[in-house]
Short mmCIF file of C-alpha atoms in Angstrom, two decimals:
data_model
loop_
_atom_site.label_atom_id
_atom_site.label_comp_id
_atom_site.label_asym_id
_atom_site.label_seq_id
_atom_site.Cartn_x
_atom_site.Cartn_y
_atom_site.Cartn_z
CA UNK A 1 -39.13 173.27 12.92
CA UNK A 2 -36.34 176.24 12.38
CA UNK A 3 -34.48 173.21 10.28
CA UNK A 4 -37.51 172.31 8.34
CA UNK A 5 -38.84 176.20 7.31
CA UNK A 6 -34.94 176.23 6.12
CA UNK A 7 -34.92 173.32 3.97
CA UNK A 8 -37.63 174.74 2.65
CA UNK A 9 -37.11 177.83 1.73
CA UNK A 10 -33.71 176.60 -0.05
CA UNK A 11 -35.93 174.28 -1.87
CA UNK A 12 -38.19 176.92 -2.69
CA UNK A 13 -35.86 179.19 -3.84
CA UNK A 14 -33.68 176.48 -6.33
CA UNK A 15 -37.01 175.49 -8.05
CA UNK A 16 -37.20 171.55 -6.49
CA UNK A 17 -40.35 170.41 -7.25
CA UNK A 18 -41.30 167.69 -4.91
CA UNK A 19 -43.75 166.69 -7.59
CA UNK A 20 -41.35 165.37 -9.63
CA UNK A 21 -40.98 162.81 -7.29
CA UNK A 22 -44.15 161.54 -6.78
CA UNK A 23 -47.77 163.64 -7.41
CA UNK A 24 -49.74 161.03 -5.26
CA UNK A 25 -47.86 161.24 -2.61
CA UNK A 26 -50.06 160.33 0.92
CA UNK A 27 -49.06 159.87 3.99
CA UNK A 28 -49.58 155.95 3.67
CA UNK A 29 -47.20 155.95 0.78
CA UNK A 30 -43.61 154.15 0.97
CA UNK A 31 -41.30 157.12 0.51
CA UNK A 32 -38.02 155.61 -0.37
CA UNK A 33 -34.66 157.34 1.20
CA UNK A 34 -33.80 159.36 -1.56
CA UNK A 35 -36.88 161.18 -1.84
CA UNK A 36 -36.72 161.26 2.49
CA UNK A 37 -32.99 162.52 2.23
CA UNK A 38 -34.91 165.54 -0.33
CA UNK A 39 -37.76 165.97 2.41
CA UNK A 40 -36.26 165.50 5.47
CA UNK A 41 -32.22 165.19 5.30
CA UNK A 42 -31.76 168.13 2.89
CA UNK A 43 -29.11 169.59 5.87
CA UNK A 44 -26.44 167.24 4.76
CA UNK A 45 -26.39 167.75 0.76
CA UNK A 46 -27.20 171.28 0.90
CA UNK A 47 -24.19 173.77 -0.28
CA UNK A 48 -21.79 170.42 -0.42
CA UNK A 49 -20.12 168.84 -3.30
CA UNK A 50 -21.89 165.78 -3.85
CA UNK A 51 -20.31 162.74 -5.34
CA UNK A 52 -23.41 160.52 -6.29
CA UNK A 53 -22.91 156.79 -6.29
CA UNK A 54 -25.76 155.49 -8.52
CA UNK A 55 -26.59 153.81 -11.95
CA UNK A 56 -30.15 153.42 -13.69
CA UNK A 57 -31.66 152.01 -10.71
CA UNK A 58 -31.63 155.23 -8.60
CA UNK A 59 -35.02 155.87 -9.58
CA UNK A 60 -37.53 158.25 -7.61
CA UNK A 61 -41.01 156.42 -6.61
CA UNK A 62 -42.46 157.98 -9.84
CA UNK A 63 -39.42 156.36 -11.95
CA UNK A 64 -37.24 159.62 -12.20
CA UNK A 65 -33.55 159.64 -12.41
CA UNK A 66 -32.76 160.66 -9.11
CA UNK A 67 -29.39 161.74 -10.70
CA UNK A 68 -30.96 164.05 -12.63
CA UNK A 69 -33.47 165.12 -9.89
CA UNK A 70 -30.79 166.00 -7.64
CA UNK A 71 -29.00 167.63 -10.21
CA UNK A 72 -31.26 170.42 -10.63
CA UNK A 73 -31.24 171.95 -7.55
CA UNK A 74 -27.92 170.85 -6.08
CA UNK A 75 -24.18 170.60 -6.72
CA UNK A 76 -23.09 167.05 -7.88
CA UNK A 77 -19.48 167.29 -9.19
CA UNK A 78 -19.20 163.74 -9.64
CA UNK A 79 -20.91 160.17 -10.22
CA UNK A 80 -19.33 156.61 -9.53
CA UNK A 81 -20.78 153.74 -10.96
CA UNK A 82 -21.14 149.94 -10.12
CA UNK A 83 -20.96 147.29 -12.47
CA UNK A 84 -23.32 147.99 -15.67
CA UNK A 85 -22.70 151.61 -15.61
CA UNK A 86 -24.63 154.57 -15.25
CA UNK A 87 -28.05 154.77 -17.42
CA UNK A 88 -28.38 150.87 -18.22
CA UNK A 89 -25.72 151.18 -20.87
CA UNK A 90 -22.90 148.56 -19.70
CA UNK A 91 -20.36 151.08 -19.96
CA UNK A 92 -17.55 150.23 -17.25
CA UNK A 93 -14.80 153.20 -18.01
CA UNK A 94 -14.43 157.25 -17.08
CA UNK A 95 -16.65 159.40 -19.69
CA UNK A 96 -18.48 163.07 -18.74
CA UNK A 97 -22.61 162.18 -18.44
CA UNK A 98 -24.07 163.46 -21.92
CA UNK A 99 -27.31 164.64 -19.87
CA UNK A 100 -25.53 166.37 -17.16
CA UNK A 101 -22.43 167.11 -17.95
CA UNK A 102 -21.14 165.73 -14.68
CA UNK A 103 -18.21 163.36 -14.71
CA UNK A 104 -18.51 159.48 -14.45
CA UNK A 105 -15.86 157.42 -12.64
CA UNK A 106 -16.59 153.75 -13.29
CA UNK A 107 -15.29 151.72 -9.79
CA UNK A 108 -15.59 148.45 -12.26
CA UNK A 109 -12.99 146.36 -14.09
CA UNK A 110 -9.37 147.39 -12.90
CA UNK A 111 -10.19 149.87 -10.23
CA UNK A 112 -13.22 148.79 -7.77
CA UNK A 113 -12.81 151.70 -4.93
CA UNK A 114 -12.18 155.47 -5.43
CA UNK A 115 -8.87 156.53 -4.18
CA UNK A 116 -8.15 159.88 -2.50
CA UNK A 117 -7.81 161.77 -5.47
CA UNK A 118 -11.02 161.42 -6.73
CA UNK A 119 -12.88 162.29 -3.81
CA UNK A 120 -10.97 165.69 -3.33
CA UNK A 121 -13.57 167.66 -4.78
CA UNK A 122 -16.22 166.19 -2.56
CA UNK A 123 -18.22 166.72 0.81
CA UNK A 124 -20.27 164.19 0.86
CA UNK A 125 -20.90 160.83 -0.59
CA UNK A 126 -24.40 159.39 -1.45
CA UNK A 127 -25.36 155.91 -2.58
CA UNK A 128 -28.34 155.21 -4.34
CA UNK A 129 -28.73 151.81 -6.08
CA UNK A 130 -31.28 148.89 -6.03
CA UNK A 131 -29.66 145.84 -4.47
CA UNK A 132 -31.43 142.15 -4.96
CA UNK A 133 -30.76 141.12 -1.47
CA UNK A 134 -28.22 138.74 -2.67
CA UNK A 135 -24.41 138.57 -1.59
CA UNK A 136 -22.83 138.33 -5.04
CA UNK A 137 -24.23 140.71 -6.48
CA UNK A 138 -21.55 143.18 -6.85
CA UNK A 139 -23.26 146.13 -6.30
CA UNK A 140 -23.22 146.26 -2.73
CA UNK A 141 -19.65 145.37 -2.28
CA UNK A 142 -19.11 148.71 -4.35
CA UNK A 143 -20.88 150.66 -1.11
CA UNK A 144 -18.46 148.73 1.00
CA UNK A 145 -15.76 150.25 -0.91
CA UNK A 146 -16.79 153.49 -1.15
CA UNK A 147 -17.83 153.74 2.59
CA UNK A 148 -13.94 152.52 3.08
CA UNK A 149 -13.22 155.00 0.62
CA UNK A 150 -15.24 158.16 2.50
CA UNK A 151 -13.84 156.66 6.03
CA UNK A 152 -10.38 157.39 5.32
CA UNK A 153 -10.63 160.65 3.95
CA UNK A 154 -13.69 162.29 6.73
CA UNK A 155 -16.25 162.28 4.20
CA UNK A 156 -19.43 161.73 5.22
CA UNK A 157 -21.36 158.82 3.38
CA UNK A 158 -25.35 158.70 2.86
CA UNK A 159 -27.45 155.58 2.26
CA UNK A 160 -30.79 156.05 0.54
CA UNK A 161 -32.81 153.04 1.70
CA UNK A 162 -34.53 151.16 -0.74
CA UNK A 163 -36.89 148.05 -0.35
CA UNK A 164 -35.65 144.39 -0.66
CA UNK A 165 -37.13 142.55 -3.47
CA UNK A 166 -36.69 139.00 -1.91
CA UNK A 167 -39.08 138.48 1.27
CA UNK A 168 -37.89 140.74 3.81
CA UNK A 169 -37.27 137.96 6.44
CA UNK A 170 -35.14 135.43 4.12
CA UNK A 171 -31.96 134.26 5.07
CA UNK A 172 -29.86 131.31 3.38
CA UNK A 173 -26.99 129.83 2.02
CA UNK A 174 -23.71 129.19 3.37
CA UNK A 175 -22.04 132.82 5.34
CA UNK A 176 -18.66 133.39 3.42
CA UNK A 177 -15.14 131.67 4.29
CA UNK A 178 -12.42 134.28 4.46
CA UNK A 179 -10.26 132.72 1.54
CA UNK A 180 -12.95 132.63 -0.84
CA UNK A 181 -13.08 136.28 -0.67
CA UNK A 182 -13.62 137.94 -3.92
CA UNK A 183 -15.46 140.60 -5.73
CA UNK A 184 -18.31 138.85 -5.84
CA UNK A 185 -18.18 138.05 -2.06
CA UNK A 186 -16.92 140.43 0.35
CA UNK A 187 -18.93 140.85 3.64
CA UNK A 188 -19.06 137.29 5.69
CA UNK A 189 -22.97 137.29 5.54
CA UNK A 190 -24.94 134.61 3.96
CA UNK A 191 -26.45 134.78 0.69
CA UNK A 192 -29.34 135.90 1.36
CA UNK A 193 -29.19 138.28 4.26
CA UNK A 194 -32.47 139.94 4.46
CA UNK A 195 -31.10 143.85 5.03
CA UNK A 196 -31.52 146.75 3.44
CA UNK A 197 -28.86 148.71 1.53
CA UNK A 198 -28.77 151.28 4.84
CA UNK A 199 -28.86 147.77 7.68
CA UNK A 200 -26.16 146.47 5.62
CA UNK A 201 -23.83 149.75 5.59
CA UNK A 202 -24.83 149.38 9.17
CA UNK A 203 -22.86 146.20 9.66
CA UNK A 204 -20.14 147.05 7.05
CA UNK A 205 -19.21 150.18 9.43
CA UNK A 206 -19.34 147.96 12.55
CA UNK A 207 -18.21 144.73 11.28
CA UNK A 208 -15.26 146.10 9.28
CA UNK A 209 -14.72 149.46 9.65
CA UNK A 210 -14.64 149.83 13.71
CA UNK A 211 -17.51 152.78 12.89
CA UNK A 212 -14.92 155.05 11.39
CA UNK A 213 -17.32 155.35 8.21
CA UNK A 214 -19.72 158.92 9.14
CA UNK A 215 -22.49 157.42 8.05
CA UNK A 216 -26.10 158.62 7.52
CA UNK A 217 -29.23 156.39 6.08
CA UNK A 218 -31.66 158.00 4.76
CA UNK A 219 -34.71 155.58 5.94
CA UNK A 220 -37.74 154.68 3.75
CA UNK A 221 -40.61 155.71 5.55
CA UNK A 222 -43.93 153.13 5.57
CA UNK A 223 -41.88 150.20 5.02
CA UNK A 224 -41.53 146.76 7.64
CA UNK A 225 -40.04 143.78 6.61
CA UNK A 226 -43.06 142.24 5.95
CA UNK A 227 -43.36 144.44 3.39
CA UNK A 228 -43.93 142.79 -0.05
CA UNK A 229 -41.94 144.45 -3.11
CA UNK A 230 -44.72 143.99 -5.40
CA UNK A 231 -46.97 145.86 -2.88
CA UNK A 232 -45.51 149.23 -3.70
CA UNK A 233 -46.06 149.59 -7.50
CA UNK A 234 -42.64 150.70 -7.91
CA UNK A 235 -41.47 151.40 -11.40
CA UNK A 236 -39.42 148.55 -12.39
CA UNK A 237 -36.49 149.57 -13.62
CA UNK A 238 -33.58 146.53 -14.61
CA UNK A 239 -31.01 147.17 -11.58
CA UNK A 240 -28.50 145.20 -14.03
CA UNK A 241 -28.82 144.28 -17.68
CA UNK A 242 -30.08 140.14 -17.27
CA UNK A 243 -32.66 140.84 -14.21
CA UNK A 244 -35.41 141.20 -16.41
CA UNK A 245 -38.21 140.84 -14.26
CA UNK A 246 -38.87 141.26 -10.38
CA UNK A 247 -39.03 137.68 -10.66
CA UNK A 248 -35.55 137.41 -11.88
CA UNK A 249 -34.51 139.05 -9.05
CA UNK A 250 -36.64 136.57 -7.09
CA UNK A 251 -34.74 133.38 -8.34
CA UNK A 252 -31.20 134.57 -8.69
CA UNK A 253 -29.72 134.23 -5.36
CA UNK A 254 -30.30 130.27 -6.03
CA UNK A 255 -30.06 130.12 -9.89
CA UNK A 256 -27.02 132.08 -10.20
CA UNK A 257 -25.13 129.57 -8.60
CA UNK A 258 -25.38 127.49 -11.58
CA UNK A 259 -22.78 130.54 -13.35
CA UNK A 260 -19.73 127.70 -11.88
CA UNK A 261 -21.56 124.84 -14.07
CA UNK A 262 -21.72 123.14 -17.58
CA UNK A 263 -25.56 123.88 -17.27
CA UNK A 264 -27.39 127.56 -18.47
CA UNK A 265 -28.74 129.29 -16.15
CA UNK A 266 -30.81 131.59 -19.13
CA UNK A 267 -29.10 133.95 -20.54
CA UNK A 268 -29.52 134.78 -23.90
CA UNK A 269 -33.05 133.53 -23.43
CA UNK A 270 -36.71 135.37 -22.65
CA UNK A 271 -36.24 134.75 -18.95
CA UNK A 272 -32.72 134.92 -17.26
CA UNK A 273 -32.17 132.89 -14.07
CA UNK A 274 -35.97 131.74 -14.81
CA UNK A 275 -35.40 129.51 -17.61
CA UNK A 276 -32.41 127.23 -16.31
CA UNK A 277 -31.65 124.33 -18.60
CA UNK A 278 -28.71 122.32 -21.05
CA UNK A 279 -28.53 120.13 -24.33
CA UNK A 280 -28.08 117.44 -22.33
CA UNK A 281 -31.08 117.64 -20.10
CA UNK A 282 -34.74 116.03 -20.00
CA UNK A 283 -36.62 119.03 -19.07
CA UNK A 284 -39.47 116.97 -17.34
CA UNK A 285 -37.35 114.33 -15.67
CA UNK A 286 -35.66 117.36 -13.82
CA UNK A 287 -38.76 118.83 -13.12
CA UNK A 288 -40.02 116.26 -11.59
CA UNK A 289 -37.04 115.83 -9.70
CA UNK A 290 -37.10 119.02 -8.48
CA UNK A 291 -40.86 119.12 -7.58
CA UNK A 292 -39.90 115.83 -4.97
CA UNK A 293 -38.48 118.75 -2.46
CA UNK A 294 -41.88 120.48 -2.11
CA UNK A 295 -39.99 123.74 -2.38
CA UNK A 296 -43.01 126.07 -1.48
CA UNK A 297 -44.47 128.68 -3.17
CA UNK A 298 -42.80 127.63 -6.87
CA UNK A 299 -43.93 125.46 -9.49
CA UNK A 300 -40.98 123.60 -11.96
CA UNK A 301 -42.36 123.39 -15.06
CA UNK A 302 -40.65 121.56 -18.10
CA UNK A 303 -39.09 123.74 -21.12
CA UNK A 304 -37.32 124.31 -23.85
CA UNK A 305 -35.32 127.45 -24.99
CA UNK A 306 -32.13 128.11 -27.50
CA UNK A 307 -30.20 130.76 -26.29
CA UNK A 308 -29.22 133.71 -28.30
CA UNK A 309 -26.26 136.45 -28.18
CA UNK A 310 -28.10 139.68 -27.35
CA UNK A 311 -26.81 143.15 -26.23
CA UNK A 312 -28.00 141.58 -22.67
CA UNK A 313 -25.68 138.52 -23.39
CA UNK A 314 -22.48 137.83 -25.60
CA UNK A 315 -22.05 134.33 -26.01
CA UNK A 316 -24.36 132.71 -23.87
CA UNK A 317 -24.00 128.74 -22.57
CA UNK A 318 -25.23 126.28 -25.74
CA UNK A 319 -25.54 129.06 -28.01
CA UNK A 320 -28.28 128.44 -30.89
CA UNK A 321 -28.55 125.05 -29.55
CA UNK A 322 -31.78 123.47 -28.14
CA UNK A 323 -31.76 122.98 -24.68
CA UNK A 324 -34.58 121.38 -22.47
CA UNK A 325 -34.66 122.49 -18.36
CA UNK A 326 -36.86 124.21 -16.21
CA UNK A 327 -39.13 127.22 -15.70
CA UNK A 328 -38.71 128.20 -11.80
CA UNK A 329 -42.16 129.50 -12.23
CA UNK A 330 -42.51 131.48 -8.75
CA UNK A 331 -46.33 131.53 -7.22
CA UNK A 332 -45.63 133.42 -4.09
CA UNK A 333 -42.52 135.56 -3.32
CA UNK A 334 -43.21 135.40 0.69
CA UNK A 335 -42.41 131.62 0.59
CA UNK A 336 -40.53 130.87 -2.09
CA UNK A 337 -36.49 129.92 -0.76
CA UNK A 338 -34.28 130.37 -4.06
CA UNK A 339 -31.04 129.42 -2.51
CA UNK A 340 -32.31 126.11 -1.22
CA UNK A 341 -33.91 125.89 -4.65
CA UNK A 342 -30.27 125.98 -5.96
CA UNK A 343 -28.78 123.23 -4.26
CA UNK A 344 -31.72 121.07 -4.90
CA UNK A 345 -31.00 122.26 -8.49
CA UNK A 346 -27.42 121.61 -8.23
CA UNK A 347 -27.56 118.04 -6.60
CA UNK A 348 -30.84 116.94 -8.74
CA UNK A 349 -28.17 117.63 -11.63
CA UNK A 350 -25.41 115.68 -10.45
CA UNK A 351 -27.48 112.80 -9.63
CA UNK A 352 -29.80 112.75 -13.12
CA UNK A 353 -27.16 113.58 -15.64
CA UNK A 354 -23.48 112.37 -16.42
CA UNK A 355 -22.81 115.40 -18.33
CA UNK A 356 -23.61 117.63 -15.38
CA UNK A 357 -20.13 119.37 -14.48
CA UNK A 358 -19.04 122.13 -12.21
CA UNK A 359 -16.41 124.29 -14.04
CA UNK A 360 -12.78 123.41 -13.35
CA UNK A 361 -12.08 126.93 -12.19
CA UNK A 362 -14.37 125.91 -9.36
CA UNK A 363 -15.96 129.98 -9.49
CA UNK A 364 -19.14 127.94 -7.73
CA UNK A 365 -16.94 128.35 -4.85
CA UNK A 366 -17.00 132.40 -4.97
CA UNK A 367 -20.66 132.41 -5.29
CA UNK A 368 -21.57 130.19 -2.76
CA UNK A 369 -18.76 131.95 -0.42
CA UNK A 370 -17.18 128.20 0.65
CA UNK A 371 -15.56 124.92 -0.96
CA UNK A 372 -17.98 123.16 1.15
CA UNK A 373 -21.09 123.47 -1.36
CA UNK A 374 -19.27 121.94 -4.15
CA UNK A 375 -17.23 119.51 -1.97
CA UNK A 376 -20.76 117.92 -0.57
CA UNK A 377 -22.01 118.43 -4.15
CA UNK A 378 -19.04 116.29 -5.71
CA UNK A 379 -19.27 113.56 -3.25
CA UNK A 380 -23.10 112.96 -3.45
CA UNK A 381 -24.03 114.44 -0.44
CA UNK A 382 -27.97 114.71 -0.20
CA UNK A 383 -29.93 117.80 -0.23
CA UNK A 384 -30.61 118.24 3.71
CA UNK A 385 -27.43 117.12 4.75
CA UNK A 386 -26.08 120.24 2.78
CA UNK A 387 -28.91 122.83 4.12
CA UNK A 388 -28.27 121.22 7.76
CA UNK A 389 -24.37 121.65 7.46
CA UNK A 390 -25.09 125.38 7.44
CA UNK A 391 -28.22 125.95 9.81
CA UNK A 392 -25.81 126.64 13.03
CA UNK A 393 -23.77 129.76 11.15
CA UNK A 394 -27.07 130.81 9.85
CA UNK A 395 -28.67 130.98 13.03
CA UNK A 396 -25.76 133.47 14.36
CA UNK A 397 -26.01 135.27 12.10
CA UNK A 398 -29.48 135.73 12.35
CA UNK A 399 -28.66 137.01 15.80
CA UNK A 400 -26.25 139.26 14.79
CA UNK A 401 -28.29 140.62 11.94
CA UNK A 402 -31.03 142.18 14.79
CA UNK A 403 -28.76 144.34 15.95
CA UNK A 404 -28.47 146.77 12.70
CA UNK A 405 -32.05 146.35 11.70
CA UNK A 406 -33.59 150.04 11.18
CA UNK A 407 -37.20 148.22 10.24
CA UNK A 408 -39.59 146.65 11.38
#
């Protein structure tokens, strides 16, 4: 109680506003972690040196910069940024925060983790940023390197917990081999691994840093895993510049696989990740194709697109050309499985169309963490042979997962 009539007081007296956050706040609300580290956790930001790791996503529940939130009544000497940049504006290099004031550090392009130097002016570390729930998206192998970052140099590191926008529950795709390591795949979890920002900076500290990382999560409060995305009204905000939609989000841990192929997966057109298709392709004979696997919860509808160079994308696949495909038109997030919808997608394509490839570079292999996906793919393999090849690591893992859930 002391602790509490502290915090505040301090609020109190530095003008916070806890309306700013959110002026219907009940007490059946979801109250996301940074607005809980404000509320409850304000002992381990107050009179510290904060370096923020954020970008436009780090949003309050009533769609405020929480960047600029927290920099009204505390000290943030620094930001670091993810892929995309800080306010939605792709920029990936150093530059001082025209709002703030505050300095930028971009860990994206030739330098991905903060070395010593730039953390000398700090006391504490806190990440803020909307993940998709999907292990290629960068943004959550930035944590890991920041959490590596704060362990060597006794700096405490705060997580505030966000929801998952995939079903809370989901878990697929192959778990990552070791030498297909990359920036786009750094933690040996599936690709869909159905954790939280905080449950997975659990396992990162555990699993790879022997629990040297201090680390803090600032929970969500009202939230299970059962918990629907869509439930909470949040204020969408893009968490990177081709997620459109929350339905984006929804299909890209399958469609994005299709990045290592000769076919589009939608950029450059209204729908990214949603609107898959090539020149080459008969947009209902895939369809129909892809309807066979009674995928639930998803409809495949036929369509056509030509896609465009916007600020979004620069030179997207079969530029200005027409290109017939598919509209992965999901029904019910709960049930819908995008990564098994992306290797039905992947060996429908092989099978149906001679001008199908995967790219010589063989980048498929980074997303899907493994040779094995294209190897299978390549030699004709059918659809459940693949998904049963990697039910026995996905059941371990499964296992494993339980012990760093914080949720319900």
């Amino acid at each position: 109680m002391k602790i509490f009539f502290l915090q505040l007081v301090f609020l109190l007296l530095t003008g916070f506003n806890a309306g700013e956050m959110n002026s219907n706040f009940t007490q059946d609300n979801l109250v996301i972690g940074n607005e809980t580290l404000l509320r409850d956790n304000a002992g381990l930001i107050i009179n510290k040196r904060i370096g923020l790791v954020t970008n436009s996503s780090g949003v309050t529940t009533n769609g405020n910069s929480f960047l600029d939130v927290l920099n009204k009544s505390y000290r943030i000497t620094k930001v670091f940024t993810p892929e995309h940049g800080l306010r939605g504006n792709d920029v990936n290099e150093n530059y001082t925060d025209e709002i703030t004031g505050i300095p930028v550090v971009t860990l994206y392009g030739s330098k991905k983790k903060p070395d010593a130097a730039d953390v000398s002016d700090i006391d504490v570390l806190v990440y803020d940023i909307q993940d998709v729930g999907a292990r290629f998206y960068t943004f959550i192998n930035t944590m890991f390197y920041c959490m590596e970052t704060a362990a060597e140099n006794n700096i405490p590191f705060v997580v505030c917990d966000r929801p998952i926008m995939l079903d809370g529950n989901y878990i697929d795709g192959f778990m990552l081999d070791r030498d297909e390591s990359s920036f786009v795949g750094m933690i040996d979890v599936p690709i869909t691994y159905a954790m939280t920002c905080g449950e997975l900076a659990g396992y990162i500290n555990s699993k790879y840093l022997d629990g040297r990382c201090n680390l803090t999560v600032s929970k969500m409060k009202n939230y299970t895993h059962s918990s629907t995305y869509k439930e909470f009204n949040l204020p969408w905000i893009k968490p990177s510049p081709n997620i459109y939609f929350q339905s984006s989000a929804v299909c890209y841990p399958g469609t994005c696989l299709l990045e290592g192929t000769n076919f589009s997966e939608g950029r450059g057109s209204e729908k990214p990740f949603e609107y898959l298709g090539a020149s080459y392709c008969d947009g209902k004979i895939l369809a129909d194709a892809m309807s066979d696997y009674m995928i639930p919860g998803v409809k495949f509808e036929p369509i056509q697109f030509t896609p465009q160079s916007n600020s979004n994308a620069m030179s997207p696949k079969f530029e200005n050309q027409n290109c017939e495909g598919i509209y992965i038109n999901v029904t019910d997030d709960n049930v819908f499985q995008p990564v098994k919808a992306g290797i039905a997608l992947l060996v429908s394509l092989k099978k149906l169309f001679p001008e199908f490839k995967i790219n010589k570079n063989n980048f498929i292999d980074k997303l899907a963490g493994t040779k094995r996906l294209r190897q299978m793919i390549e030699n004709g393999n059918s659809y459940e042979e693949i998904i049963q090849s990697y039910a026995d690591e996905l059941e371990q893992f499964k296992t494993e997962r339980t012990k760093f859930l914080l949720y319900e």
